[in-house]
C-alpha positions as a Markdown table, in Angstrom:
| # | Residue | x | y | z |
|---|---|---|---|---|
| 1 | Met | 66.1 | 51.2 | 128.2 |
| 2 | Val | 66.9 | 53.7 | 125.4 |
| 3 | Thr | 69.9 | 52.9 | 123.2 |
| 4 | Ile | 71.8 | 55.9 | 122.0 |
| 5 | Pro | 73.3 | 55.2 | 118.6 |
| 6 | Gly | 77.1 | 55.3 | 118.5 |
| 7 | Arg | 79.0 | 58.0 | 116.6 |
| 8 | Arg | 79.6 | 57.1 | 113.0 |
| 9 | Lys | 83.1 | 56.1 | 112.4 |
| 10 | Arg | 85.0 | 58.6 | 110.3 |
| 11 | Ala | 86.1 | 57.3 | 106.9 |
| 12 | Thr | 89.8 | 56.9 | 106.4 |
| 13 | Ile | 92.2 | 56.9 | 103.5 |
| 14 | His | 92.2 | 53.1 | 103.9 |
| 15 | Asp | 88.5 | 53.0 | 103.2 |
| 16 | Val | 89.0 | 55.0 | 100.1 |
| 17 | Ala | 91.8 | 52.8 | 98.9 |
| 18 | Ala | 89.8 | 49.6 | 99.5 |
| 19 | Glu | 86.7 | 51.0 | 97.7 |
| 20 | Ala | 88.8 | 52.2 | 94.7 |
| 21 | Gly | 91.0 | 49.2 | 94.5 |
| 22 | Val | 94.2 | 51.2 | 94.6 |
| 23 | Ser | 97.0 | 51.7 | 97.1 |
| 24 | Arg | 97.0 | 54.3 | 100.0 |
| 25 | Gly | 99.8 | 56.1 | 98.3 |
| 26 | Thr | 97.8 | 56.6 | 95.1 |
| 27 | Val | 94.9 | 58.0 | 97.2 |
| 28 | Ser | 97.2 | 60.3 | 99.0 |
| 29 | Arg | 98.6 | 61.7 | 95.7 |
| 30 | Val | 95.0 | 62.5 | 94.6 |
| 31 | Val | 94.0 | 64.1 | 97.9 |
| 32 | Asn | 97.1 | 66.3 | 97.9 |
| 33 | Asn | 96.6 | 67.1 | 94.2 |
| 34 | Glu | 99.9 | 65.6 | 93.2 |
| 35 | Pro | 100.9 | 64.3 | 89.7 |
| 36 | Tyr | 101.7 | 60.7 | 88.5 |
| 37 | Val | 98.1 | 59.4 | 88.9 |
| 38 | Ser | 96.3 | 58.0 | 85.8 |
| 39 | Ala | 93.0 | 59.6 | 84.8 |
| 40 | Glu | 91.2 | 56.3 | 85.3 |
| 41 | Ala | 92.6 | 55.9 | 88.9 |
| 42 | Arg | 91.8 | 59.5 | 89.7 |
| 43 | Val | 88.2 | 59.1 | 88.6 |
| 44 | Ala | 87.8 | 55.9 | 90.7 |
| 45 | Ile | 89.4 | 57.5 | 93.8 |
| 46 | Glu | 87.1 | 60.6 | 93.5 |
| 47 | Ala | 84.1 | 58.3 | 93.2 |
| 48 | Ala | 85.3 | 56.3 | 96.3 |
| 49 | Ile | 85.8 | 59.5 | 98.3 |
| 50 | Glu | 82.2 | 60.5 | 97.5 |
| 51 | Lys | 80.8 | 57.1 | 98.4 |
| 52 | Val | 82.6 | 56.5 | 101.7 |
| 53 | Gly | 82.3 | 60.2 | 102.8 |
| 54 | Tyr | 86.0 | 60.7 | 103.3 |
| 55 | Val | 87.1 | 64.2 | 104.5 |
| 56 | Pro | 90.9 | 64.8 | 104.6 |
| 57 | Asn | 92.2 | 65.3 | 108.2 |
| 58 | Thr | 93.5 | 68.8 | 107.9 |
| 59 | Ala | 94.9 | 68.9 | 111.4 |
| 60 | Ala | 97.1 | 65.9 | 110.7 |
| 61 | Arg | 98.2 | 67.3 | 107.3 |
| 62 | Asn | 99.1 | 70.7 | 109.0 |
| 63 | Leu | 101.1 | 68.9 | 111.7 |
| 64 | Val | 103.2 | 67.3 | 109.0 |
| 65 | Met | 103.6 | 70.6 | 107.1 |
| 66 | Gln | 104.1 | 72.6 | 110.3 |
| 67 | Arg | 101.3 | 75.0 | 109.2 |
| 68 | Ser | 98.1 | 75.9 | 111.0 |
| 69 | Gln | 96.3 | 77.4 | 107.9 |
| 70 | Ala | 95.2 | 80.2 | 110.2 |
| 71 | Val | 96.1 | 83.9 | 110.4 |
| 72 | Gly | 95.6 | 86.0 | 113.5 |
| 73 | Leu | 93.9 | 89.4 | 113.5 |
| 74 | Ile | 95.2 | 91.2 | 116.6 |
| 75 | Val | 93.2 | 94.3 | 117.6 |
| 76 | His | 94.7 | 96.5 | 120.3 |
| 77 | Glu | 91.5 | 98.1 | 121.6 |
| 78 | Pro | 89.1 | 97.6 | 124.5 |
| 79 | His | 86.5 | 94.9 | 123.9 |
| 80 | Ser | 83.7 | 97.4 | 123.8 |
| 81 | Leu | 85.4 | 99.4 | 121.0 |
| 82 | Phe | 85.8 | 96.2 | 119.0 |
| 83 | Leu | 82.0 | 96.3 | 118.6 |
| 84 | Glu | 81.4 | 100.0 | 118.5 |
| 85 | Asp | 84.0 | 101.1 | 115.9 |
| 86 | Pro | 82.7 | 100.2 | 112.4 |
| 87 | Asn | 86.3 | 100.5 | 111.0 |
| 88 | Ile | 87.4 | 97.5 | 113.0 |
| 89 | Gly | 84.6 | 95.5 | 111.6 |
| 90 | Glu | 85.4 | 96.6 | 108.0 |
| 91 | Ile | 89.1 | 95.8 | 108.5 |
| 92 | Leu | 88.1 | 92.4 | 109.8 |
| 93 | Leu | 85.7 | 91.7 | 106.9 |
| 94 | Gly | 88.4 | 92.8 | 104.4 |
| 95 | Ala | 91.0 | 90.6 | 105.9 |
| 96 | Asn | 88.7 | 87.6 | 106.2 |
| 97 | Ser | 87.7 | 88.0 | 102.5 |
| 98 | Ala | 91.4 | 87.7 | 101.4 |
| 99 | Leu | 92.1 | 84.8 | 103.8 |
| 100 | Ser | 89.1 | 82.8 | 102.9 |
| 101 | Gln | 90.0 | 83.0 | 99.2 |
| 102 | Ala | 93.3 | 81.4 | 100.1 |
| 103 | Asp | 91.6 | 78.8 | 102.3 |
| 104 | Tyr | 93.0 | 80.3 | 105.5 |
| 105 | Gln | 91.0 | 80.6 | 108.7 |
| 106 | Met | 91.1 | 84.0 | 110.6 |
| 107 | Val | 91.5 | 84.0 | 114.4 |
| 108 | Ser | 90.5 | 87.2 | 116.2 |
| 109 | Leu | 92.7 | 88.2 | 119.2 |
| 110 | Val | 91.6 | 91.3 | 121.2 |
| 111 | Ile | 94.2 | 92.9 | 123.5 |
| 112 | Glu | 92.9 | 95.2 | 126.2 |
| 113 | Ser | 95.1 | 94.5 | 129.2 |
| 114 | Glu | 98.6 | 93.3 | 130.1 |
| 115 | Arg | 97.1 | 89.9 | 130.8 |
| 116 | Asp | 95.7 | 89.8 | 127.3 |
| 117 | Thr | 99.2 | 90.7 | 126.0 |
| 118 | Glu | 100.8 | 87.8 | 127.8 |
| 119 | Arg | 98.1 | 85.4 | 126.7 |
| 120 | Val | 98.4 | 86.4 | 123.0 |
| 121 | Ala | 102.2 | 86.3 | 123.2 |
| 122 | Arg | 102.0 | 82.6 | 124.4 |
| 123 | Tyr | 99.5 | 81.8 | 121.7 |
| 124 | Leu | 101.7 | 83.2 | 119.0 |
| 125 | Ser | 104.7 | 81.4 | 120.4 |
| 126 | Gly | 102.8 | 78.2 | 120.3 |
| 127 | Gly | 102.6 | 78.2 | 116.5 |
| 128 | Phe | 98.8 | 78.3 | 116.4 |
| 129 | Val | 98.8 | 80.8 | 113.6 |
| 130 | Asp | 101.0 | 81.1 | 110.5 |
| 131 | Gly | 101.0 | 84.9 | 110.4 |
| 132 | Val | 99.2 | 88.0 | 111.8 |
| 133 | Val | 97.5 | 91.2 | 110.8 |
| 134 | Val | 97.9 | 93.8 | 113.6 |
| 135 | Val | 95.4 | 96.7 | 114.1 |
| 136 | Ser | 95.9 | 99.8 | 116.3 |
| 137 | Ala | 99.4 | 98.9 | 117.6 |
| 138 | Arg | 101.1 | 101.5 | 119.7 |
| 139 | Glu | 104.7 | 102.4 | 120.1 |
| 140 | Gln | 106.7 | 100.1 | 122.4 |
| 141 | Asp | 104.2 | 97.4 | 121.9 |
| 142 | Pro | 105.4 | 94.1 | 123.4 |
| 143 | Ile | 103.4 | 92.0 | 120.9 |
| 144 | Thr | 105.3 | 93.7 | 118.1 |
| 145 | Arg | 108.5 | 92.6 | 119.7 |
| 146 | Val | 107.2 | 89.0 | 120.0 |
| 147 | Ile | 106.3 | 89.0 | 116.3 |
| 148 | Glu | 109.8 | 90.2 | 115.5 |
| 149 | Arg | 111.4 | 87.6 | 117.7 |
| 150 | Leu | 109.4 | 84.8 | 116.1 |
| 151 | Asp | 110.0 | 86.1 | 112.6 |
| 152 | Leu | 106.3 | 85.7 | 112.1 |
| 153 | Pro | 104.8 | 86.9 | 108.7 |
| 154 | Ala | 102.9 | 90.0 | 109.6 |
| 155 | Ala | 101.3 | 93.2 | 108.3 |
| 156 | Phe | 100.2 | 96.2 | 110.3 |
| 157 | Val | 97.2 | 98.4 | 109.7 |
| 158 | Gly | 98.8 | 101.7 | 110.6 |
| 159 | His | 102.4 | 102.6 | 111.2 |
| 160 | Pro | 103.8 | 103.0 | 114.7 |
| 161 | Gln | 107.0 | 105.0 | 114.6 |
| 162 | Asp | 109.1 | 102.1 | 116.0 |
| 163 | Leu | 107.8 | 99.5 | 113.6 |
| 164 | Arg | 111.3 | 98.9 | 112.2 |
| 165 | Asp | 111.4 | 96.3 | 109.3 |
| 166 | Leu | 107.8 | 95.1 | 109.3 |
| 167 | Pro | 105.3 | 95.6 | 106.5 |
| 168 | Tyr | 102.3 | 98.0 | 107.0 |
| 169 | Val | 99.2 | 99.2 | 105.1 |
| 170 | Gly | 97.7 | 102.5 | 105.8 |
| 171 | Ile | 96.6 | 105.9 | 104.6 |
| 172 | Asn | 98.1 | 109.4 | 104.8 |
| 173 | Asn | 96.3 | 110.5 | 107.9 |
| 174 | Arg | 98.2 | 113.8 | 108.0 |
| 175 | Ala | 97.4 | 114.9 | 104.5 |
| 176 | Ala | 93.8 | 113.8 | 104.7 |
| 177 | Ala | 93.3 | 115.7 | 108.0 |
| 178 | Arg | 94.9 | 118.8 | 106.5 |
| 179 | Ala | 92.6 | 118.6 | 103.5 |
| 180 | Ile | 89.3 | 118.3 | 105.5 |
| 181 | Thr | 90.4 | 121.1 | 107.8 |
| 182 | Glu | 91.2 | 123.4 | 104.9 |
| 183 | Arg | 87.7 | 122.7 | 103.5 |
| 184 | Leu | 86.2 | 123.6 | 106.9 |
| 185 | Ile | 88.3 | 126.8 | 107.0 |
| 186 | Gly | 86.9 | 127.6 | 103.5 |
| 187 | Thr | 83.4 | 127.7 | 104.9 |
| 188 | Gly | 84.3 | 130.9 | 106.7 |
| 189 | Arg | 84.8 | 129.5 | 110.2 |
| 190 | Arg | 87.1 | 131.5 | 112.5 |
| 191 | Arg | 87.4 | 129.7 | 115.8 |
| 192 | Ile | 88.2 | 126.1 | 114.9 |
| 193 | Gly | 89.0 | 123.4 | 117.4 |
| 194 | Met | 89.7 | 119.7 | 117.3 |
| 195 | Ile | 88.6 | 116.7 | 119.4 |
| 196 | Ala | 91.9 | 114.7 | 119.1 |
| 197 | Ala | 91.5 | 111.0 | 119.9 |
| 198 | Ala | 94.0 | 108.2 | 120.3 |
| 199 | Leu | 97.1 | 110.4 | 120.4 |
| 200 | Asp | 99.1 | 107.3 | 121.5 |
| 201 | Arg | 99.0 | 105.8 | 118.0 |
| 202 | Asp | 99.9 | 107.1 | 114.5 |
| 203 | Ser | 96.3 | 107.7 | 113.3 |
| 204 | Gly | 95.5 | 110.1 | 116.1 |
| 205 | Ser | 98.8 | 111.9 | 116.2 |
| 206 | Asp | 99.0 | 112.3 | 112.4 |
| 207 | Arg | 95.5 | 113.7 | 112.3 |
| 208 | Leu | 96.3 | 116.3 | 114.9 |
| 209 | Ala | 99.5 | 117.2 | 112.9 |
| 210 | Gly | 97.4 | 117.6 | 109.7 |
| 211 | Phe | 94.9 | 119.9 | 111.6 |
| 212 | Ser | 97.8 | 122.0 | 112.8 |
| 213 | Asp | 99.3 | 122.2 | 109.3 |
| 214 | Ala | 96.0 | 123.5 | 107.9 |
| 215 | Leu | 95.6 | 126.2 | 110.5 |
| 216 | Gly | 99.2 | 127.4 | 110.4 |
| 217 | Asp | 99.6 | 130.5 | 112.5 |
| 218 | Arg | 95.9 | 130.3 | 113.5 |
| 219 | Phe | 96.5 | 127.0 | 115.4 |
| 220 | Asp | 95.5 | 127.4 | 119.0 |
| 221 | Ser | 96.5 | 124.5 | 121.3 |
| 222 | Ser | 93.8 | 125.5 | 123.8 |
| 223 | Leu | 91.2 | 124.6 | 121.2 |
| 224 | Val | 92.5 | 121.0 | 121.0 |
| 225 | Ala | 90.6 | 118.6 | 123.4 |
| 226 | Pro | 92.5 | 115.3 | 123.7 |
| 227 | Val | 90.4 | 112.2 | 124.4 |
| 228 | Pro | 91.6 | 108.6 | 124.9 |
| 229 | Leu | 89.6 | 106.6 | 122.4 |
| 230 | Tyr | 87.5 | 106.8 | 119.2 |
| 231 | Thr | 84.2 | 106.5 | 121.1 |
| 232 | Tyr | 80.9 | 108.3 | 121.2 |
| 233 | Ala | 81.3 | 109.2 | 124.9 |
| 234 | Asp | 84.8 | 110.7 | 124.3 |
| 235 | Gly | 83.4 | 112.8 | 121.4 |
| 236 | Arg | 80.6 | 114.1 | 123.7 |
| 237 | Asp | 83.1 | 114.9 | 126.5 |
| 238 | Gly | 85.6 | 116.5 | 124.1 |
| 239 | Met | 83.0 | 118.8 | 122.7 |
| 240 | Arg | 81.8 | 119.8 | 126.2 |
| 241 | Ala | 85.4 | 120.7 | 127.0 |
| 242 | Leu | 85.8 | 122.8 | 123.9 |
| 243 | Leu | 82.6 | 124.7 | 124.6 |
| 244 | Ala | 83.8 | 125.4 | 128.1 |
| 245 | Arg | 87.1 | 126.8 | 126.9 |
| 246 | Asp | 85.6 | 128.9 | 124.1 |
| 247 | Pro | 81.8 | 129.4 | 123.8 |
| 248 | Leu | 82.4 | 131.2 | 120.5 |
| 249 | Ile | 83.9 | 128.2 | 118.8 |
| 250 | Asp | 82.3 | 127.8 | 115.3 |
| 251 | Gly | 84.2 | 124.9 | 113.7 |
| 252 | Val | 85.3 | 121.5 | 114.9 |
| 253 | Phe | 87.4 | 118.7 | 113.3 |
| 254 | Ala | 86.5 | 115.4 | 115.0 |
| 255 | Ala | 89.2 | 112.8 | 114.7 |
| 256 | Ser | 86.6 | 110.1 | 113.7 |
| 257 | Asp | 82.9 | 109.9 | 112.7 |
| 258 | Val | 81.9 | 108.3 | 116.0 |
| 259 | Ile | 83.7 | 111.2 | 117.8 |
| 260 | Ala | 81.7 | 113.6 | 115.7 |
| 261 | Ala | 78.5 | 111.9 | 116.5 |
| 262 | Gly | 79.2 | 112.3 | 120.2 |
| 263 | Ala | 80.2 | 116.0 | 119.6 |
| 264 | Leu | 76.8 | 116.6 | 117.9 |
| 265 | Ser | 75.0 | 115.4 | 120.9 |
| 266 | Ala | 76.9 | 117.8 | 123.1 |
| 267 | Leu | 76.2 | 120.7 | 120.7 |
| 268 | Arg | 72.5 | 119.9 | 120.7 |
| 269 | Glu | 72.6 | 119.8 | 124.5 |
| 270 | Ala | 74.2 | 123.3 | 124.5 |
| 271 | Gly | 71.5 | 124.6 | 122.1 |
| 272 | Arg | 73.9 | 125.1 | 119.2 |
| 273 | Ser | 72.7 | 124.4 | 115.7 |
| 274 | Val | 74.8 | 122.5 | 113.1 |
| 275 | Pro | 75.9 | 123.8 | 110.6 |
| 276 | Gly | 74.4 | 127.2 | 111.5 |
| 277 | Asp | 76.3 | 128.0 | 114.7 |
| 278 | Val | 79.0 | 125.3 | 114.4 |
| 279 | Gly | 80.3 | 123.4 | 111.4 |
| 280 | Ile | 81.7 | 120.0 | 112.2 |
| 281 | Val | 83.6 | 117.4 | 110.1 |
| 282 | Gly | 84.7 | 113.9 | 110.9 |
| 283 | Phe | 87.0 | 111.2 | 109.6 |
| 284 | Asp | 86.3 | 107.6 | 108.2 |
| 285 | Asp | 83.0 | 107.9 | 106.3 |
| 286 | Ser | 81.7 | 105.0 | 108.4 |
| 287 | Ala | 78.1 | 104.1 | 109.1 |
| 288 | Trp | 78.1 | 106.8 | 111.8 |
| 289 | Ala | 78.5 | 109.5 | 109.1 |
| 290 | Leu | 75.0 | 108.9 | 107.6 |
| 291 | Arg | 73.5 | 108.1 | 111.0 |
| 292 | Cys | 74.3 | 111.7 | 112.2 |
| 293 | Gln | 71.9 | 114.5 | 111.8 |
| 294 | Pro | 72.8 | 116.4 | 109.7 |
| 295 | Pro | 74.8 | 113.9 | 107.7 |
| 296 | Leu | 78.5 | 114.3 | 108.3 |
| 297 | Ser | 81.1 | 115.8 | 106.1 |
| 298 | Thr | 84.1 | 113.5 | 106.4 |
| 299 | Val | 87.2 | 111.8 | 105.0 |
| 300 | Arg | 86.4 | 108.4 | 103.4 |
| 301 | Gln | 89.1 | 105.9 | 104.2 |
| 302 | Pro | 89.0 | 102.4 | 102.7 |
| 303 | Ala | 88.8 | 100.3 | 105.9 |
| 304 | Asn | 87.8 | 97.1 | 104.1 |
| 305 | Gly | 90.6 | 97.6 | 101.6 |
| 306 | Leu | 93.1 | 98.1 | 104.5 |
| 307 | Gly | 92.2 | 94.7 | 106.0 |
| 308 | Gln | 92.3 | 93.0 | 102.6 |
| 309 | Arg | 95.7 | 94.4 | 101.6 |
| 310 | Ala | 97.2 | 93.6 | 105.0 |
| 311 | Ala | 96.0 | 90.0 | 104.7 |
| 312 | Glu | 97.3 | 89.7 | 101.2 |
| 313 | Ser | 100.7 | 90.9 | 102.4 |
| 314 | Val | 100.7 | 88.2 | 105.0 |
| 315 | Leu | 99.7 | 85.6 | 102.4 |
| 316 | Ser | 102.4 | 86.7 | 100.0 |
| 317 | Gln | 105.0 | 86.3 | 102.8 |
| 318 | Leu | 103.7 | 82.8 | 103.5 |
| 319 | Arg | 104.3 | 82.0 | 99.8 |
| 320 | Gly | 107.9 | 83.0 | 100.3 |
| 321 | Glu | 107.7 | 86.3 | 98.5 |
| 322 | Pro | 109.6 | 89.4 | 99.9 |
| 323 | Ala | 107.6 | 91.8 | 102.1 |
| 324 | Glu | 106.9 | 95.3 | 101.0 |
| 325 | Leu | 108.8 | 97.1 | 103.8 |
| 326 | Gly | 108.2 | 100.6 | 102.4 |
| 327 | Gly | 104.5 | 100.3 | 103.3 |
| 328 | Ile | 101.4 | 100.4 | 101.2 |
| 329 | Leu | 99.3 | 103.6 | 101.3 |
| 330 | Leu | 95.7 | 103.6 | 100.0 |
| 331 | Asp | 93.8 | 106.7 | 98.8 |
| 332 | Thr | 91.3 | 108.7 | 100.7 |
| 333 | Glu | 88.8 | 111.3 | 99.6 |
| 334 | Ile | 86.7 | 114.0 | 101.1 |
| 335 | Val | 82.9 | 113.4 | 101.2 |
| 336 | Trp | 81.1 | 116.7 | 101.7 |
| 337 | Arg | 77.7 | 116.7 | 103.3 |
| 338 | Asn | 75.5 | 119.1 | 105.4 |
| 339 | Ser | 77.3 | 119.2 | 108.7 |
| 340 | Ala | 79.6 | 122.1 | 107.6 |
């Protein structure tokens, strides 16, 4: 008969106190980094902690403090886009960097359906996170209303029009879209269209507005192909639609780099050269921009920085500091390559 060794008993604060020859209260003050402990006792307790292998019970401490030491990252996108869109990954990494520096755990919450919305609303109401960073929120978003009702420390990446008094971090999508379109116009293109993605959120609608601003009287709504999401397939389908509407189109502003990558595949399929027949520009300067052939002219947005600043905003609120309700806008820049 094989005997399976039992699980090793977890060391407790009692074990540390016995080993160091001090009271449990003195050990507790050292563990919680509190004053009023002599240097000699502190050294003895630290040595005892090392010897008995004591690890503070964070769950119990958080229960007393009514803190979870966790911040949620809520992403309003299909699960597939969560993996396909490099910007989401960069936002995630930036947020996690700031949170880990403050000893907070990040919890990723993806919302694709009404069922997801209900599940996440219950999770937030249960107190499992101390605050949230919200990505890709739309107007009339029920999760936003839950956050308001709970008075949960929060920061949004992007700025839905009905956000009210909640902090956000973003970029000036409209100005950046206008700038890249003006640069495209400057190459001599005459029939310029746009594959306009995600018009149900501020990033998509603001980029379309910037495109229209740049063209002025030359703006032709028939040369705008709306598509639902920032995906390769939507970029390909949008480009096919533009070519069907106007075979003479010679310039395209794609609402994101992955949209531009899909558009390039449709142009190759139609026998059009880039940038010879059609000049194309994107938005993001993500990994897709250099993956494209030719490499993509685009707008560089600091996705990692957006995540980091949003997480820092949540942490400052958790420290009791006032939120920056006016919003934080980060800089963008045009990166000009060979696609236009």
